[in-house]
Coordinates of C-alpha atoms in Angstrom, one line a residue:
M15 CA 42.4 -4.8 -5.1
L16 CA 41.6 -6.4 -1.7
L17 CA 43.1 -3.4 0.1
L18 CA 41.1 -1.0 -2.1
M19 CA 37.9 -2.9 -1.4
S20 CA 38.5 -3.2 2.3
P21 CA 36.8 0.1 3.4
A22 CA 33.6 -0.8 1.5
V23 CA 33.7 -4.4 2.7
L24 CA 34.1 -3.2 6.3
V25 CA 31.2 -0.8 6.0
V26 CA 29.0 -3.5 4.6
F27 CA 30.1 -6.0 7.3
V28 CA 29.5 -3.6 10.2
L29 CA 26.3 -1.9 9.0
L30 CA 24.6 -4.8 7.2
L31 CA 26.0 -8.3 8.0
I32 CA 26.4 -7.9 11.7
P33 CA 22.9 -6.4 12.3
L34 CA 21.4 -9.0 10.0
G35 CA 23.1 -11.8 11.9
W36 CA 21.9 -10.3 15.2
L37 CA 18.4 -10.1 13.8
I38 CA 18.4 -13.8 12.7
G39 CA 19.8 -14.8 16.0
Q40 CA 17.1 -13.0 17.9
S41 CA 14.4 -14.7 15.8
F42 CA 15.5 -18.1 17.2
Y43 CA 15.9 -17.0 20.8
A44 CA 13.2 -17.3 23.6
D45 CA 15.0 -18.2 26.8
G46 CA 17.3 -20.2 24.7
F47 CA 17.2 -21.6 21.2
S48 CA 13.6 -21.9 20.1
L49 CA 11.3 -22.0 17.1
E50 CA 8.5 -20.4 19.1
H51 CA 8.4 -17.1 17.1
Y52 CA 8.3 -18.8 13.7
Q53 CA 5.7 -21.3 15.0
R54 CA 3.5 -18.3 16.1
I55 CA 3.8 -16.8 12.6
F56 CA 2.5 -19.9 10.9
T57 CA -0.2 -20.8 13.4
E58 CA -1.8 -17.5 14.6
G59 CA -4.3 -15.8 12.4
I60 CA -3.2 -12.3 13.0
Y61 CA 0.2 -13.0 11.3
W62 CA -1.4 -14.7 8.3
N63 CA -3.9 -11.8 8.0
T64 CA -1.1 -9.2 8.2
F65 CA 1.0 -10.9 5.5
W66 CA -2.1 -11.3 3.3
V67 CA -3.0 -7.6 3.7
T68 CA 0.7 -6.6 3.0
F69 CA 0.9 -8.7 -0.2
R70 CA -2.6 -7.7 -1.4
I71 CA -1.9 -3.9 -0.9
S72 CA 1.5 -4.3 -2.6
F73 CA 0.0 -6.0 -5.6
I74 CA -2.8 -3.4 -6.0
V75 CA -0.3 -0.6 -5.6
T76 CA 2.1 -2.2 -8.1
L77 CA -0.8 -2.7 -10.7
L78 CA -2.0 0.9 -10.3
A79 CA 1.5 2.3 -10.5
L80 CA 2.0 0.4 -13.7
L81 CA -1.3 1.6 -15.2
M82 CA -0.4 5.2 -14.4
G83 CA 3.3 5.1 -14.9
Y84 CA 3.5 3.4 -18.3
P85 CA 1.7 6.2 -20.2
I86 CA 3.9 8.8 -18.4
A87 CA 7.1 6.9 -19.3
Y88 CA 5.9 6.4 -22.9
A89 CA 5.1 10.1 -23.3
A90 CA 8.5 11.0 -21.9
S91 CA 10.3 8.6 -24.3
I92 CA 8.6 10.0 -27.5
L93 CA 8.5 13.7 -26.7
P94 CA 11.2 16.1 -27.7
R95 CA 14.1 16.2 -25.2
R96 CA 13.0 19.5 -23.7
W97 CA 9.5 18.3 -22.9
S98 CA 10.8 14.9 -21.9
M99 CA 13.0 16.4 -19.3
L100 CA 10.1 18.5 -18.0
V101 CA 7.9 15.3 -17.6
L102 CA 10.7 13.5 -15.8
A103 CA 11.3 16.6 -13.6
L104 CA 7.7 16.5 -12.5
V105 CA 7.9 12.8 -11.8
I106 CA 11.1 13.2 -9.6
L107 CA 9.9 16.5 -7.9
P108 CA 8.1 14.6 -5.0
F109 CA 11.5 13.2 -4.0
W110 CA 12.4 16.7 -2.8
T111 CA 9.8 16.3 0.0
S112 CA 10.1 13.7 2.7
V113 CA 7.8 10.6 2.8
L114 CA 6.5 11.8 6.2
V115 CA 5.4 15.2 4.8
R116 CA 3.7 13.6 1.8
A117 CA 1.8 11.2 4.0
Y118 CA 0.5 14.1 6.2
A119 CA -0.4 16.0 3.0
W120 CA -2.5 13.1 1.8
L121 CA -4.1 12.8 5.3
I122 CA -5.1 16.5 5.0
L123 CA -6.4 16.1 1.4
L124 CA -8.4 13.0 2.0
Q125 CA -9.9 13.5 5.5
R126 CA -13.7 14.1 5.9
S127 CA -13.3 17.8 5.9
G128 CA -10.4 17.8 3.4
V129 CA -10.0 19.3 -0.1
V130 CA -11.2 16.2 -1.9
N131 CA -14.5 15.7 0.1
E132 CA -15.2 19.4 0.2
S133 CA -14.8 19.7 -3.6
L134 CA -17.0 16.7 -4.3
L135 CA -19.7 18.1 -1.9
G136 CA -19.4 21.5 -3.6
V137 CA -20.1 20.2 -7.1
G138 CA -22.9 17.9 -5.8
L139 CA -21.3 14.6 -6.7
I140 CA -21.8 13.2 -3.1
D141 CA -24.2 14.0 -0.3
A142 CA -21.9 13.0 2.6
P143 CA -18.2 12.9 3.0
L144 CA -16.5 9.8 1.9
A145 CA -14.2 7.7 4.1
L146 CA -11.0 8.1 2.2
V147 CA -8.5 7.9 5.1
H148 CA -7.8 5.6 8.1
N149 CA -8.6 2.7 5.8
E150 CA -7.0 0.6 3.0
L151 CA -8.2 2.9 0.2
G152 CA -6.3 5.9 1.6
T153 CA -3.2 3.8 2.2
I154 CA -3.3 2.6 -1.4
I155 CA -3.8 6.2 -2.8
A156 CA -0.9 7.7 -0.8
T157 CA 1.4 4.7 -1.5
V158 CA 0.8 4.8 -5.2
H159 CA 1.7 8.5 -5.3
I160 CA 4.9 8.0 -3.3
L161 CA 6.1 4.9 -5.3
L162 CA 5.1 6.0 -8.8
P163 CA 8.5 7.4 -9.7
F164 CA 10.0 4.0 -9.0
M165 CA 7.8 2.6 -11.7
V166 CA 8.3 5.5 -14.2
L167 CA 12.1 5.7 -14.1
P168 CA 12.9 2.0 -15.0
L169 CA 10.2 2.1 -17.7
Y170 CA 11.6 5.3 -19.2
A171 CA 15.2 3.9 -19.1
T172 CA 14.0 0.8 -21.1
M173 CA 11.8 2.7 -23.5
Q174 CA 14.6 5.2 -24.3
K175 CA 16.8 2.3 -25.6
I176 CA 14.2 1.0 -28.0
P177 CA 15.4 2.0 -31.6
S178 CA 13.0 4.3 -33.3
D179 CA 13.9 2.6 -36.6
L180 CA 11.9 -0.4 -35.5
I181 CA 8.8 1.7 -35.0
Q182 CA 9.3 3.4 -38.4
A183 CA 9.9 0.0 -40.0
G184 CA 6.6 -1.3 -38.6
A185 CA 4.7 1.7 -39.8
S186 CA 6.3 1.5 -43.3
L187 CA 5.1 -2.1 -43.5
G188 CA 1.5 -1.0 -43.1
G189 CA 1.0 -1.3 -39.4
T190 CA -1.3 1.0 -37.7
P191 CA 0.1 3.0 -34.7
L192 CA -1.8 0.7 -32.2
H193 CA -0.6 -2.4 -34.1
V194 CA 3.0 -1.3 -34.1
F195 CA 2.8 -0.4 -30.4
M196 CA 1.4 -3.8 -29.4
R197 CA 3.6 -5.9 -31.7
V198 CA 6.9 -4.0 -31.5
F199 CA 7.1 -1.3 -28.8
F200 CA 5.3 -3.0 -25.9
P201 CA 7.1 -6.4 -26.1
L202 CA 10.5 -4.6 -26.1
S203 CA 9.4 -2.6 -23.0
L204 CA 8.5 -5.7 -20.9
S205 CA 11.9 -5.8 -19.2
G206 CA 11.3 -2.3 -17.9
V207 CA 7.8 -3.3 -16.8
L208 CA 9.1 -6.3 -14.9
A209 CA 11.9 -4.2 -13.3
G210 CA 9.5 -1.4 -12.3
M211 CA 6.9 -3.8 -10.9
T212 CA 9.5 -5.7 -8.9
L213 CA 11.0 -2.5 -7.4
V214 CA 7.6 -1.0 -6.5
F215 CA 6.3 -4.3 -5.1
V216 CA 9.4 -4.9 -2.9
L217 CA 9.4 -1.3 -1.6
C218 CA 5.7 -1.5 -0.8
L219 CA 6.2 -4.7 1.2
G220 CA 8.3 -2.8 3.8
F221 CA 6.4 0.5 3.8
Y222 CA 5.7 1.8 7.3
I223 CA 5.0 5.5 7.6
T224 CA 2.3 5.8 5.0
P225 CA 0.1 2.9 6.2
E226 CA 0.6 4.0 9.8
L227 CA -0.5 7.6 9.2
V228 CA -2.9 7.4 6.4
G229 CA -4.2 4.0 7.4
G230 CA -4.8 5.2 10.9
G231 CA -3.6 2.0 12.4
R232 CA -6.5 0.0 10.9
T233 CA -4.6 -1.2 7.9
V234 CA -1.8 -3.3 9.5
M235 CA 1.1 -4.3 7.3
A236 CA 4.1 -6.4 8.1
S237 CA 6.3 -3.4 9.0
M238 CA 3.7 -2.2 11.5
L239 CA 3.6 -5.6 13.0
V240 CA 7.4 -5.5 13.6
S241 CA 7.0 -2.0 15.2
R242 CA 4.2 -3.0 17.5
N243 CA 6.0 -6.2 18.7
I244 CA 8.9 -3.9 19.8
Q245 CA 7.0 -0.8 21.0
L246 CA 4.1 -2.5 22.7
Y247 CA 5.4 -5.9 23.8
S248 CA 9.2 -5.4 23.7
D249 CA 9.3 -8.7 22.0
W250 CA 12.4 -8.5 19.8
G251 CA 12.3 -12.2 19.0
A252 CA 8.8 -12.0 17.4
A253 CA 9.7 -8.8 15.6
S254 CA 12.9 -10.4 14.3
A255 CA 11.0 -13.5 13.1
V256 CA 8.6 -11.3 11.1
S257 CA 11.5 -9.4 9.6
V258 CA 13.3 -12.6 8.6
V259 CA 10.2 -14.0 6.9
L260 CA 9.7 -10.8 5.0
L261 CA 13.4 -10.7 4.0
I262 CA 13.1 -14.3 2.7
C263 CA 10.0 -13.3 0.7
V264 CA 11.9 -10.4 -0.9
L265 CA 15.0 -12.5 -1.7
A266 CA 12.7 -15.1 -3.2
I267 CA 11.0 -12.5 -5.4
F268 CA 14.4 -11.1 -6.5
Y269 CA 15.6 -14.7 -7.3
V270 CA 12.5 -15.5 -9.4
V271 CA 12.7 -12.1 -11.3
S272 CA 16.5 -12.5 -11.8
R273 CA 15.7 -15.6 -13.9
L274 CA 13.8 -13.3 -16.3
V275 CA 15.5 -9.9 -16.0
P276 CA 19.1 -9.2 -14.9
L277 CA 19.2 -7.7 -11.4
E278 CA 21.3 -4.9 -12.8
K279 CA 18.3 -3.5 -14.7
I280 CA 16.1 -3.6 -11.5
L281 CA 18.7 -2.0 -9.3
G282 CA 19.5 0.7 -11.9
A283 CA 23.0 -0.3 -12.9
K284 CA 24.0 0.0 -16.6

């Protein structure tokens, strides 16, 4: 068994563990062993503000993805199989286009002379173009669109496993559709809700392309801070420290969630 596992273990060691060890080592290096980079993170306002913006946007994106994704997953779980597959196909369809292309598409749609503003001006709902890009609002809109499938799929997988007999039993006992949904269906779907929220939140924490393009550099998230430390200042130590702190936050989130839902459900394993 060890011999069979050795190729996979070697790949993980070379492509994951060695770079991760180098990253951690760099975060403690500044002309020798130093805690300077971590001290800067916890003392300078720009780092605190960046992490606050990152977590705030991630929370808003996760909440919006849940509000939009739950009805879609619910509809896919109760529709006949043919229609259910169509709904899921439409959800997965954006995966066929790269994140970069989708970010540019939203940039075109939401700019001052874009389709959205021109349509609103055309019907008379607004008198002047709205600022929908190069800000936090545009970043949230584009990020929700890109991460929505990661909310819908875990929800659908959980809802599909809920026995229909339970719903029928609740209805036969005199429960209204809303009552049966709130007392039977929704509680049984909470594991999928938690899995989807965790997946979307963690993915959003490390998002880079969408905030960079649609945010126009004005909405600075942690991933952009890593990039700027390297590209502008060639400070690998500072970038590594930010990455390590972000990694610790993600691991802490996974640990807390794993106490409630098995990680296999979050990572998509059966």
